[in-house]
Amino acid sequence: MAENLSIATNLSKEEKYKTLIPQIKALVHSENDLIANMANICSVLYFGMNFFWSGFYLVKKNELVLGPFQGPVACTRIRYGKGVCGTAWKNKKTLIVPDVNKFSNHIACSSESKSEIVLCGIKNNTVQFVLDIDSNKLNDFDAIDAKYLKEIIEKII
Ligand code: SME
């Protein structure tokens, strides 16, 4: 199993994802514990992509509960339909928010967070968890992030 992440600098966002995804695959392929795999994925995304915050919220009963993450401390529980995470869960769809201050429903865990992407881990047509990534730059997420982060989620769902 890989122990050290190989992080190349001066790459485009897409090239970074392409470098990191095989490393994620190597980390998760022989491990079936969801929490362990989520923990390593957060670390790879945080250090490899330089995100401000990367983490998972798991669906438990009728709310999202904080799971493995990297970055500043975050709120622990999010209700269905609340915040960017709860809205993505409700809609069962990836949600990109270019400016969190313009998203009325946003839950601010840190005032430094400026833009956000949330993807759903869906199994049997039910959301099991969400992957939440925050950036301290406005408009930092696009279809490239959505594509590669979805690919990452598919390795553990
Ligand atoms: N901003 C999220 C809450 C989680 S933190 O960003 C880590 C939301 O609105 O759902």
mmCIF file with all atom_site columns, C-alpha atoms and ligand atoms in Angstrom:
data_model
loop_
_atom_site.group_PDB
_atom_site.id
_atom_site.type_symbol
_atom_site.label_atom_id
_atom_site.label_alt_id
_atom_site.label_comp_id
_atom_site.label_asym_id
_atom_site.label_entity_id
_atom_site.label_seq_id
_atom_site.pdbx_PDB_ins_code
_atom_site.Cartn_x
_atom_site.Cartn_y
_atom_site.Cartn_z
_atom_site.occupancy
_atom_site.B_iso_or_equiv
_atom_site.pdbx_formal_charge
_atom_site.auth_seq_id
_atom_site.auth_comp_id
_atom_site.auth_asym_id
_atom_site.auth_atom_id
_atom_site.pdbx_PDB_model_num
ATOM   1   C CA . MET A 1 1   ? 0.000   0.000  0.000   1.00 0.00 ? 1   MET A CA 1
ATOM   2   C CA . ALA A 1 2   ? 1.211   3.483  -0.817  1.00 0.00 ? 2   ALA A CA 1
ATOM   3   C CA . GLU A 1 3   ? 2.298   5.379  2.271   1.00 0.00 ? 3   GLU A CA 1
ATOM   4   C CA . ASN A 1 4   ? 3.514   8.585  0.736   1.00 0.00 ? 4   ASN A CA 1
ATOM   5   C CA . LEU A 1 5   ? 1.437   10.663 -1.573  1.00 0.00 ? 5   LEU A CA 1
ATOM   6   C CA . SER A 1 6   ? 3.169   11.770 -4.738  1.00 0.00 ? 6   SER A CA 1
ATOM   7   C CA . ILE A 1 7   ? 2.101   15.345 -5.352  1.00 0.00 ? 7   ILE A CA 1
ATOM   8   C CA . ALA A 1 8   ? 3.256   17.095 -8.483  1.00 0.00 ? 8   ALA A CA 1
ATOM   9   C CA . THR A 1 9   ? 3.075   20.853 -8.606  1.00 0.00 ? 9   THR A CA 1
ATOM   10  C CA . ASN A 1 10  ? 2.528   23.067 -11.654 1.00 0.00 ? 10  ASN A CA 1
ATOM   11  C CA . LEU A 1 11  ? -0.110  20.751 -13.063 1.00 0.00 ? 11  LEU A CA 1
ATOM   12  C CA . SER A 1 12  ? -3.533  21.739 -14.265 1.00 0.00 ? 12  SER A CA 1
ATOM   13  C CA . LYS A 1 13  ? -6.455  20.789 -12.052 1.00 0.00 ? 13  LYS A CA 1
ATOM   14  C CA . GLU A 1 14  ? -7.357  17.929 -14.369 1.00 0.00 ? 14  GLU A CA 1
ATOM   15  C CA . GLU A 1 15  ? -3.767  16.642 -14.425 1.00 0.00 ? 15  GLU A CA 1
ATOM   16  C CA . LYS A 1 16  ? -3.687  16.733 -10.617 1.00 0.00 ? 16  LYS A CA 1
ATOM   17  C CA . TYR A 1 17  ? -6.829  14.606 -10.397 1.00 0.00 ? 17  TYR A CA 1
ATOM   18  C CA . LYS A 1 18  ? -5.352  12.211 -12.959 1.00 0.00 ? 18  LYS A CA 1
ATOM   19  C CA . THR A 1 19  ? -2.222  11.861 -10.810 1.00 0.00 ? 19  THR A CA 1
ATOM   20  C CA . LEU A 1 20  ? -4.144  11.398 -7.573  1.00 0.00 ? 20  LEU A CA 1
ATOM   21  C CA . ILE A 1 21  ? -6.878  8.988  -8.683  1.00 0.00 ? 21  ILE A CA 1
ATOM   22  C CA . PRO A 1 22  ? -4.543  5.978  -9.211  1.00 0.00 ? 22  PRO A CA 1
ATOM   23  C CA . GLN A 1 23  ? -3.100  6.684  -5.768  1.00 0.00 ? 23  GLN A CA 1
ATOM   24  C CA . ILE A 1 24  ? -6.587  6.698  -4.263  1.00 0.00 ? 24  ILE A CA 1
ATOM   25  C CA . LYS A 1 25  ? -7.316  3.451  -6.069  1.00 0.00 ? 25  LYS A CA 1
ATOM   26  C CA . ALA A 1 26  ? -4.185  1.888  -4.573  1.00 0.00 ? 26  ALA A CA 1
ATOM   27  C CA . LEU A 1 27  ? -5.199  3.066  -1.092  1.00 0.00 ? 27  LEU A CA 1
ATOM   28  C CA . VAL A 1 28  ? -8.785  1.799  -1.159  1.00 0.00 ? 28  VAL A CA 1
ATOM   29  C CA . HIS A 1 29  ? -8.766  -1.284 -3.392  1.00 0.00 ? 29  HIS A CA 1
ATOM   30  C CA . SER A 1 30  ? -7.824  -3.817 -0.713  1.00 0.00 ? 30  SER A CA 1
ATOM   31  C CA . GLU A 1 31  ? -9.671  -2.134 2.151   1.00 0.00 ? 31  GLU A CA 1
ATOM   32  C CA . ASN A 1 32  ? -13.425 -2.492 2.551   1.00 0.00 ? 32  ASN A CA 1
ATOM   33  C CA . ASP A 1 33  ? -13.909 -0.320 5.624   1.00 0.00 ? 33  ASP A CA 1
ATOM   34  C CA . LEU A 1 34  ? -15.828 2.736  4.455   1.00 0.00 ? 34  LEU A CA 1
ATOM   35  C CA . ILE A 1 35  ? -14.603 5.085  7.198   1.00 0.00 ? 35  ILE A CA 1
ATOM   36  C CA . ALA A 1 36  ? -10.949 4.118  6.693   1.00 0.00 ? 36  ALA A CA 1
ATOM   37  C CA . ASN A 1 37  ? -11.248 4.724  2.959   1.00 0.00 ? 37  ASN A CA 1
ATOM   38  C CA . MET A 1 38  ? -13.046 8.040  3.473   1.00 0.00 ? 38  MET A CA 1
ATOM   39  C CA . ALA A 1 39  ? -10.274 9.153  5.835   1.00 0.00 ? 39  ALA A CA 1
ATOM   40  C CA . ASN A 1 40  ? -7.553  8.498  3.260   1.00 0.00 ? 40  ASN A CA 1
ATOM   41  C CA . ILE A 1 41  ? -9.547  10.120 0.459   1.00 0.00 ? 41  ILE A CA 1
ATOM   42  C CA . CYS A 1 42  ? -9.946  13.321 2.505   1.00 0.00 ? 42  CYS A CA 1
ATOM   43  C CA . SER A 1 43  ? -6.224  13.390 3.120   1.00 0.00 ? 43  SER A CA 1
ATOM   44  C CA . VAL A 1 44  ? -5.354  12.862 -0.558  1.00 0.00 ? 44  VAL A CA 1
ATOM   45  C CA . LEU A 1 45  ? -7.767  15.607 -1.651  1.00 0.00 ? 45  LEU A CA 1
ATOM   46  C CA . TYR A 1 46  ? -6.713  18.053 1.050   1.00 0.00 ? 46  TYR A CA 1
ATOM   47  C CA . PHE A 1 47  ? -2.963  17.724 0.512   1.00 0.00 ? 47  PHE A CA 1
ATOM   48  C CA . GLY A 1 48  ? -3.033  16.801 -3.179  1.00 0.00 ? 48  GLY A CA 1
ATOM   49  C CA . MET A 1 49  ? -5.490  19.429 -4.369  1.00 0.00 ? 49  MET A CA 1
ATOM   50  C CA . ASN A 1 50  ? -4.801  22.036 -1.690  1.00 0.00 ? 50  ASN A CA 1
ATOM   51  C CA . PHE A 1 51  ? -8.432  22.403 -0.752  1.00 0.00 ? 51  PHE A CA 1
ATOM   52  C CA . PHE A 1 52  ? -9.395  24.469 2.296   1.00 0.00 ? 52  PHE A CA 1
ATOM   53  C CA . TRP A 1 53  ? -11.584 21.652 3.659   1.00 0.00 ? 53  TRP A CA 1
ATOM   54  C CA . SER A 1 54  ? -12.426 18.165 2.451   1.00 0.00 ? 54  SER A CA 1
ATOM   55  C CA . GLY A 1 55  ? -14.667 15.748 4.249   1.00 0.00 ? 55  GLY A CA 1
ATOM   56  C CA . PHE A 1 56  ? -17.589 13.380 4.387   1.00 0.00 ? 56  PHE A CA 1
ATOM   57  C CA . TYR A 1 57  ? -20.958 13.583 6.103   1.00 0.00 ? 57  TYR A CA 1
ATOM   58  C CA . LEU A 1 58  ? -22.748 10.275 6.611   1.00 0.00 ? 58  LEU A CA 1
ATOM   59  C CA . VAL A 1 59  ? -26.525 9.873  6.479   1.00 0.00 ? 59  VAL A CA 1
ATOM   60  C CA . LYS A 1 60  ? -27.620 8.670  9.916   1.00 0.00 ? 60  LYS A CA 1
ATOM   61  C CA . LYS A 1 61  ? -31.376 8.487  10.494  1.00 0.00 ? 61  LYS A CA 1
ATOM   62  C CA . ASN A 1 62  ? -32.743 11.819 9.301   1.00 0.00 ? 62  ASN A CA 1
ATOM   63  C CA . GLU A 1 63  ? -29.590 13.923 9.301   1.00 0.00 ? 63  GLU A CA 1
ATOM   64  C CA . LEU A 1 64  ? -26.007 14.142 8.069   1.00 0.00 ? 64  LEU A CA 1
ATOM   65  C CA . VAL A 1 65  ? -23.341 13.473 10.686  1.00 0.00 ? 65  VAL A CA 1
ATOM   66  C CA . LEU A 1 66  ? -19.726 14.576 10.283  1.00 0.00 ? 66  LEU A CA 1
ATOM   67  C CA . GLY A 1 67  ? -17.359 11.804 9.215   1.00 0.00 ? 67  GLY A CA 1
ATOM   68  C CA . PRO A 1 68  ? -13.666 11.786 8.293   1.00 0.00 ? 68  PRO A CA 1
ATOM   69  C CA . PHE A 1 69  ? -12.317 15.149 7.185   1.00 0.00 ? 69  PHE A CA 1
ATOM   70  C CA . GLN A 1 70  ? -9.202  17.302 6.819   1.00 0.00 ? 70  GLN A CA 1
ATOM   71  C CA . GLY A 1 71  ? -9.189  20.999 7.609   1.00 0.00 ? 71  GLY A CA 1
ATOM   72  C CA . PRO A 1 72  ? -10.636 23.269 10.274  1.00 0.00 ? 72  PRO A CA 1
ATOM   73  C CA . VAL A 1 73  ? -13.251 21.947 12.704  1.00 0.00 ? 73  VAL A CA 1
ATOM   74  C CA . ALA A 1 74  ? -16.733 21.765 11.207  1.00 0.00 ? 74  ALA A CA 1
ATOM   75  C CA . CYS A 1 75  ? -20.361 21.543 12.245  1.00 0.00 ? 75  CYS A CA 1
ATOM   76  C CA . THR A 1 76  ? -21.247 17.996 13.253  1.00 0.00 ? 76  THR A CA 1
ATOM   77  C CA . ARG A 1 77  ? -24.883 17.642 12.170  1.00 0.00 ? 77  ARG A CA 1
ATOM   78  C CA . ILE A 1 78  ? -26.795 18.943 9.125   1.00 0.00 ? 78  ILE A CA 1
ATOM   79  C CA . ARG A 1 79  ? -30.519 18.445 8.665   1.00 0.00 ? 79  ARG A CA 1
ATOM   80  C CA . TYR A 1 80  ? -32.168 17.160 5.487   1.00 0.00 ? 80  TYR A CA 1
ATOM   81  C CA . GLY A 1 81  ? -32.515 19.997 2.987   1.00 0.00 ? 81  GLY A CA 1
ATOM   82  C CA . LYS A 1 82  ? -30.360 22.367 5.045   1.00 0.00 ? 82  LYS A CA 1
ATOM   83  C CA . GLY A 1 83  ? -27.117 23.934 3.875   1.00 0.00 ? 83  GLY A CA 1
ATOM   84  C CA . VAL A 1 84  ? -25.311 23.004 0.681   1.00 0.00 ? 84  VAL A CA 1
ATOM   85  C CA . CYS A 1 85  ? -24.815 19.442 1.963   1.00 0.00 ? 85  CYS A CA 1
ATOM   86  C CA . GLY A 1 86  ? -28.435 18.898 3.007   1.00 0.00 ? 86  GLY A CA 1
ATOM   87  C CA . THR A 1 87  ? -29.670 20.363 -0.293  1.00 0.00 ? 87  THR A CA 1
ATOM   88  C CA . ALA A 1 88  ? -27.410 18.060 -2.363  1.00 0.00 ? 88  ALA A CA 1
ATOM   89  C CA . TRP A 1 89  ? -28.705 15.134 -0.255  1.00 0.00 ? 89  TRP A CA 1
ATOM   90  C CA . LYS A 1 90  ? -32.341 16.162 -0.825  1.00 0.00 ? 90  LYS A CA 1
ATOM   91  C CA . ASN A 1 91  ? -31.840 16.643 -4.580  1.00 0.00 ? 91  ASN A CA 1
ATOM   92  C CA . LYS A 1 92  ? -29.615 13.520 -4.871  1.00 0.00 ? 92  LYS A CA 1
ATOM   93  C CA . LYS A 1 93  ? -27.403 15.613 -7.122  1.00 0.00 ? 93  LYS A CA 1
ATOM   94  C CA . THR A 1 94  ? -23.977 17.223 -7.211  1.00 0.00 ? 94  THR A CA 1
ATOM   95  C CA . LEU A 1 95  ? -24.199 20.850 -6.145  1.00 0.00 ? 95  LEU A CA 1
ATOM   96  C CA . ILE A 1 96  ? -21.612 23.487 -7.058  1.00 0.00 ? 96  ILE A CA 1
ATOM   97  C CA . VAL A 1 97  ? -21.847 26.805 -5.224  1.00 0.00 ? 97  VAL A CA 1
ATOM   98  C CA . PRO A 1 98  ? -19.522 29.440 -6.778  1.00 0.00 ? 98  PRO A CA 1
ATOM   99  C CA . ASP A 1 99  ? -20.121 31.957 -3.959  1.00 0.00 ? 99  ASP A CA 1
ATOM   100 C CA . VAL A 1 100 ? -21.366 30.549 -0.670  1.00 0.00 ? 100 VAL A CA 1
ATOM   101 C CA . ASN A 1 101 ? -22.450 33.997 0.527   1.00 0.00 ? 101 ASN A CA 1
ATOM   102 C CA . LYS A 1 102 ? -24.987 34.089 -2.301  1.00 0.00 ? 102 LYS A CA 1
ATOM   103 C CA . PHE A 1 103 ? -26.449 30.696 -1.373  1.00 0.00 ? 103 PHE A CA 1
ATOM   104 C CA . SER A 1 104 ? -29.145 31.568 1.137   1.00 0.00 ? 104 SER A CA 1
ATOM   105 C CA . ASN A 1 105 ? -29.189 28.117 2.680   1.00 0.00 ? 105 ASN A CA 1
ATOM   106 C CA . HIS A 1 106 ? -25.414 27.905 3.236   1.00 0.00 ? 106 HIS A CA 1
ATOM   107 C CA . ILE A 1 107 ? -24.148 26.771 6.653   1.00 0.00 ? 107 ILE A CA 1
ATOM   108 C CA . ALA A 1 108 ? -20.944 28.688 7.384   1.00 0.00 ? 108 ALA A CA 1
ATOM   109 C CA . CYS A 1 109 ? -18.546 26.477 9.320   1.00 0.00 ? 109 CYS A CA 1
ATOM   110 C CA . SER A 1 110 ? -15.728 28.923 8.492   1.00 0.00 ? 110 SER A CA 1
ATOM   111 C CA . SER A 1 111 ? -15.895 32.491 7.221   1.00 0.00 ? 111 SER A CA 1
ATOM   112 C CA . GLU A 1 112 ? -12.858 31.660 5.058   1.00 0.00 ? 112 GLU A CA 1
ATOM   113 C CA . SER A 1 113 ? -14.847 29.255 2.912   1.00 0.00 ? 113 SER A CA 1
ATOM   114 C CA . LYS A 1 114 ? -15.843 30.990 -0.341  1.00 0.00 ? 114 LYS A CA 1
ATOM   115 C CA . SER A 1 115 ? -17.009 28.278 -2.742  1.00 0.00 ? 115 SER A CA 1
ATOM   116 C CA . GLU A 1 116 ? -18.119 24.706 -2.336  1.00 0.00 ? 116 GLU A CA 1
ATOM   117 C CA . ILE A 1 117 ? -18.936 21.457 -4.132  1.00 0.00 ? 117 ILE A CA 1
ATOM   118 C CA . VAL A 1 118 ? -20.973 18.617 -2.657  1.00 0.00 ? 118 VAL A CA 1
ATOM   119 C CA . LEU A 1 119 ? -21.401 15.168 -4.247  1.00 0.00 ? 119 LEU A CA 1
ATOM   120 C CA . CYS A 1 120 ? -23.655 12.333 -3.138  1.00 0.00 ? 120 CYS A CA 1
ATOM   121 C CA . GLY A 1 121 ? -22.632 8.729  -2.570  1.00 0.00 ? 121 GLY A CA 1
ATOM   122 C CA . ILE A 1 122 ? -25.739 6.880  -3.775  1.00 0.00 ? 122 ILE A CA 1
ATOM   123 C CA . LYS A 1 123 ? -26.415 3.149  -3.342  1.00 0.00 ? 123 LYS A CA 1
ATOM   124 C CA . ASN A 1 124 ? -29.756 1.440  -4.056  1.00 0.00 ? 124 ASN A CA 1
ATOM   125 C CA . ASN A 1 125 ? -31.125 4.845  -5.035  1.00 0.00 ? 125 ASN A CA 1
ATOM   126 C CA . THR A 1 126 ? -30.444 6.124  -1.489  1.00 0.00 ? 126 THR A CA 1
ATOM   127 C CA . VAL A 1 127 ? -27.854 8.723  -0.480  1.00 0.00 ? 127 VAL A CA 1
ATOM   128 C CA . GLN A 1 128 ? -25.444 7.041  1.970   1.00 0.00 ? 128 GLN A CA 1
ATOM   129 C CA . PHE A 1 129 ? -23.080 9.981  2.411   1.00 0.00 ? 129 PHE A CA 1
ATOM   130 C CA . VAL A 1 130 ? -21.957 13.254 0.870   1.00 0.00 ? 130 VAL A CA 1
ATOM   131 C CA . LEU A 1 131 ? -18.469 14.423 -0.022  1.00 0.00 ? 131 LEU A CA 1
ATOM   132 C CA . ASP A 1 132 ? -18.079 18.121 0.764   1.00 0.00 ? 132 ASP A CA 1
ATOM   133 C CA . ILE A 1 133 ? -15.159 20.219 -0.487  1.00 0.00 ? 133 ILE A CA 1
ATOM   134 C CA . ASP A 1 134 ? -14.647 23.860 0.438   1.00 0.00 ? 134 ASP A CA 1
ATOM   135 C CA . SER A 1 135 ? -12.317 26.376 -1.155  1.00 0.00 ? 135 SER A CA 1
ATOM   136 C CA . ASN A 1 136 ? -11.100 29.705 0.193   1.00 0.00 ? 136 ASN A CA 1
ATOM   137 C CA . LYS A 1 137 ? -11.348 31.065 -3.381  1.00 0.00 ? 137 LYS A CA 1
ATOM   138 C CA . LEU A 1 138 ? -14.508 32.138 -5.131  1.00 0.00 ? 138 LEU A CA 1
ATOM   139 C CA . ASN A 1 139 ? -15.732 30.067 -8.075  1.00 0.00 ? 139 ASN A CA 1
ATOM   140 C CA . ASP A 1 140 ? -13.142 27.339 -7.571  1.00 0.00 ? 140 ASP A CA 1
ATOM   141 C CA . PHE A 1 141 ? -15.224 24.338 -8.692  1.00 0.00 ? 141 PHE A CA 1
ATOM   142 C CA . ASP A 1 142 ? -16.500 23.284 -12.101 1.00 0.00 ? 142 ASP A CA 1
ATOM   143 C CA . ALA A 1 143 ? -17.423 20.267 -14.202 1.00 0.00 ? 143 ALA A CA 1
ATOM   144 C CA . ILE A 1 144 ? -13.860 18.923 -13.984 1.00 0.00 ? 144 ILE A CA 1
ATOM   145 C CA . ASP A 1 145 ? -14.115 18.648 -10.187 1.00 0.00 ? 145 ASP A CA 1
ATOM   146 C CA . ALA A 1 146 ? -17.574 17.112 -10.481 1.00 0.00 ? 146 ALA A CA 1
ATOM   147 C CA . LYS A 1 147 ? -16.300 14.493 -12.950 1.00 0.00 ? 147 LYS A CA 1
ATOM   148 C CA . TYR A 1 148 ? -13.217 13.364 -11.028 1.00 0.00 ? 148 TYR A CA 1
ATOM   149 C CA . LEU A 1 149 ? -14.730 13.581 -7.545  1.00 0.00 ? 149 LEU A CA 1
ATOM   150 C CA . LYS A 1 150 ? -17.593 11.388 -8.780  1.00 0.00 ? 150 LYS A CA 1
ATOM   151 C CA . GLU A 1 151 ? -15.027 8.903  -10.048 1.00 0.00 ? 151 GLU A CA 1
ATOM   152 C CA . ILE A 1 152 ? -13.423 8.909  -6.582  1.00 0.00 ? 152 ILE A CA 1
ATOM   153 C CA . ILE A 1 153 ? -16.764 8.332  -4.817  1.00 0.00 ? 153 ILE A CA 1
ATOM   154 C CA . GLU A 1 154 ? -17.513 5.406  -7.122  1.00 0.00 ? 154 GLU A CA 1
ATOM   155 C CA . LYS A 1 155 ? -14.435 3.637  -5.743  1.00 0.00 ? 155 LYS A CA 1
ATOM   156 C CA . ILE A 1 156 ? -15.937 3.418  -2.266  1.00 0.00 ? 156 ILE A CA 1
ATOM   157 C CA . ILE A 1 157 ? -19.715 3.261  -2.675  1.00 0.00 ? 157 ILE A CA 1
HETATM 158 N N1 . SME B 2 .   ? -21.066 24.619 4.222   1.00 0.00 ? 1   SME B N1 1
HETATM 159 C C1 . SME B 2 .   ? -21.704 23.335 4.433   1.00 0.00 ? 1   SME B C1 1
HETATM 160 C C2 . SME B 2 .   ? -21.520 22.877 5.862   1.00 0.00 ? 1   SME B C2 1
HETATM 161 C C3 . SME B 2 .   ? -20.339 21.998 6.053   1.00 0.00 ? 1   SME B C3 1
HETATM 162 S S1 . SME B 2 .   ? -18.878 22.824 6.067   1.00 0.00 ? 1   SME B S1 1
HETATM 163 O O1 . SME B 2 .   ? -18.684 23.608 4.868   1.00 0.00 ? 1   SME B O1 1
HETATM 164 C C4 . SME B 2 .   ? -17.597 21.841 6.341   1.00 0.00 ? 1   SME B C4 1
HETATM 165 C C5 . SME B 2 .   ? -23.184 23.436 4.080   1.00 0.00 ? 1   SME B C5 1
HETATM 166 O O2 . SME B 2 .   ? -23.682 24.527 3.831   1.00 0.00 ? 1   SME B O2 1
HETATM 167 O O3 . SME B 2 .   ? -23.833 22.396 4.042   1.00 0.00 ? 1   SME B O3 1
#
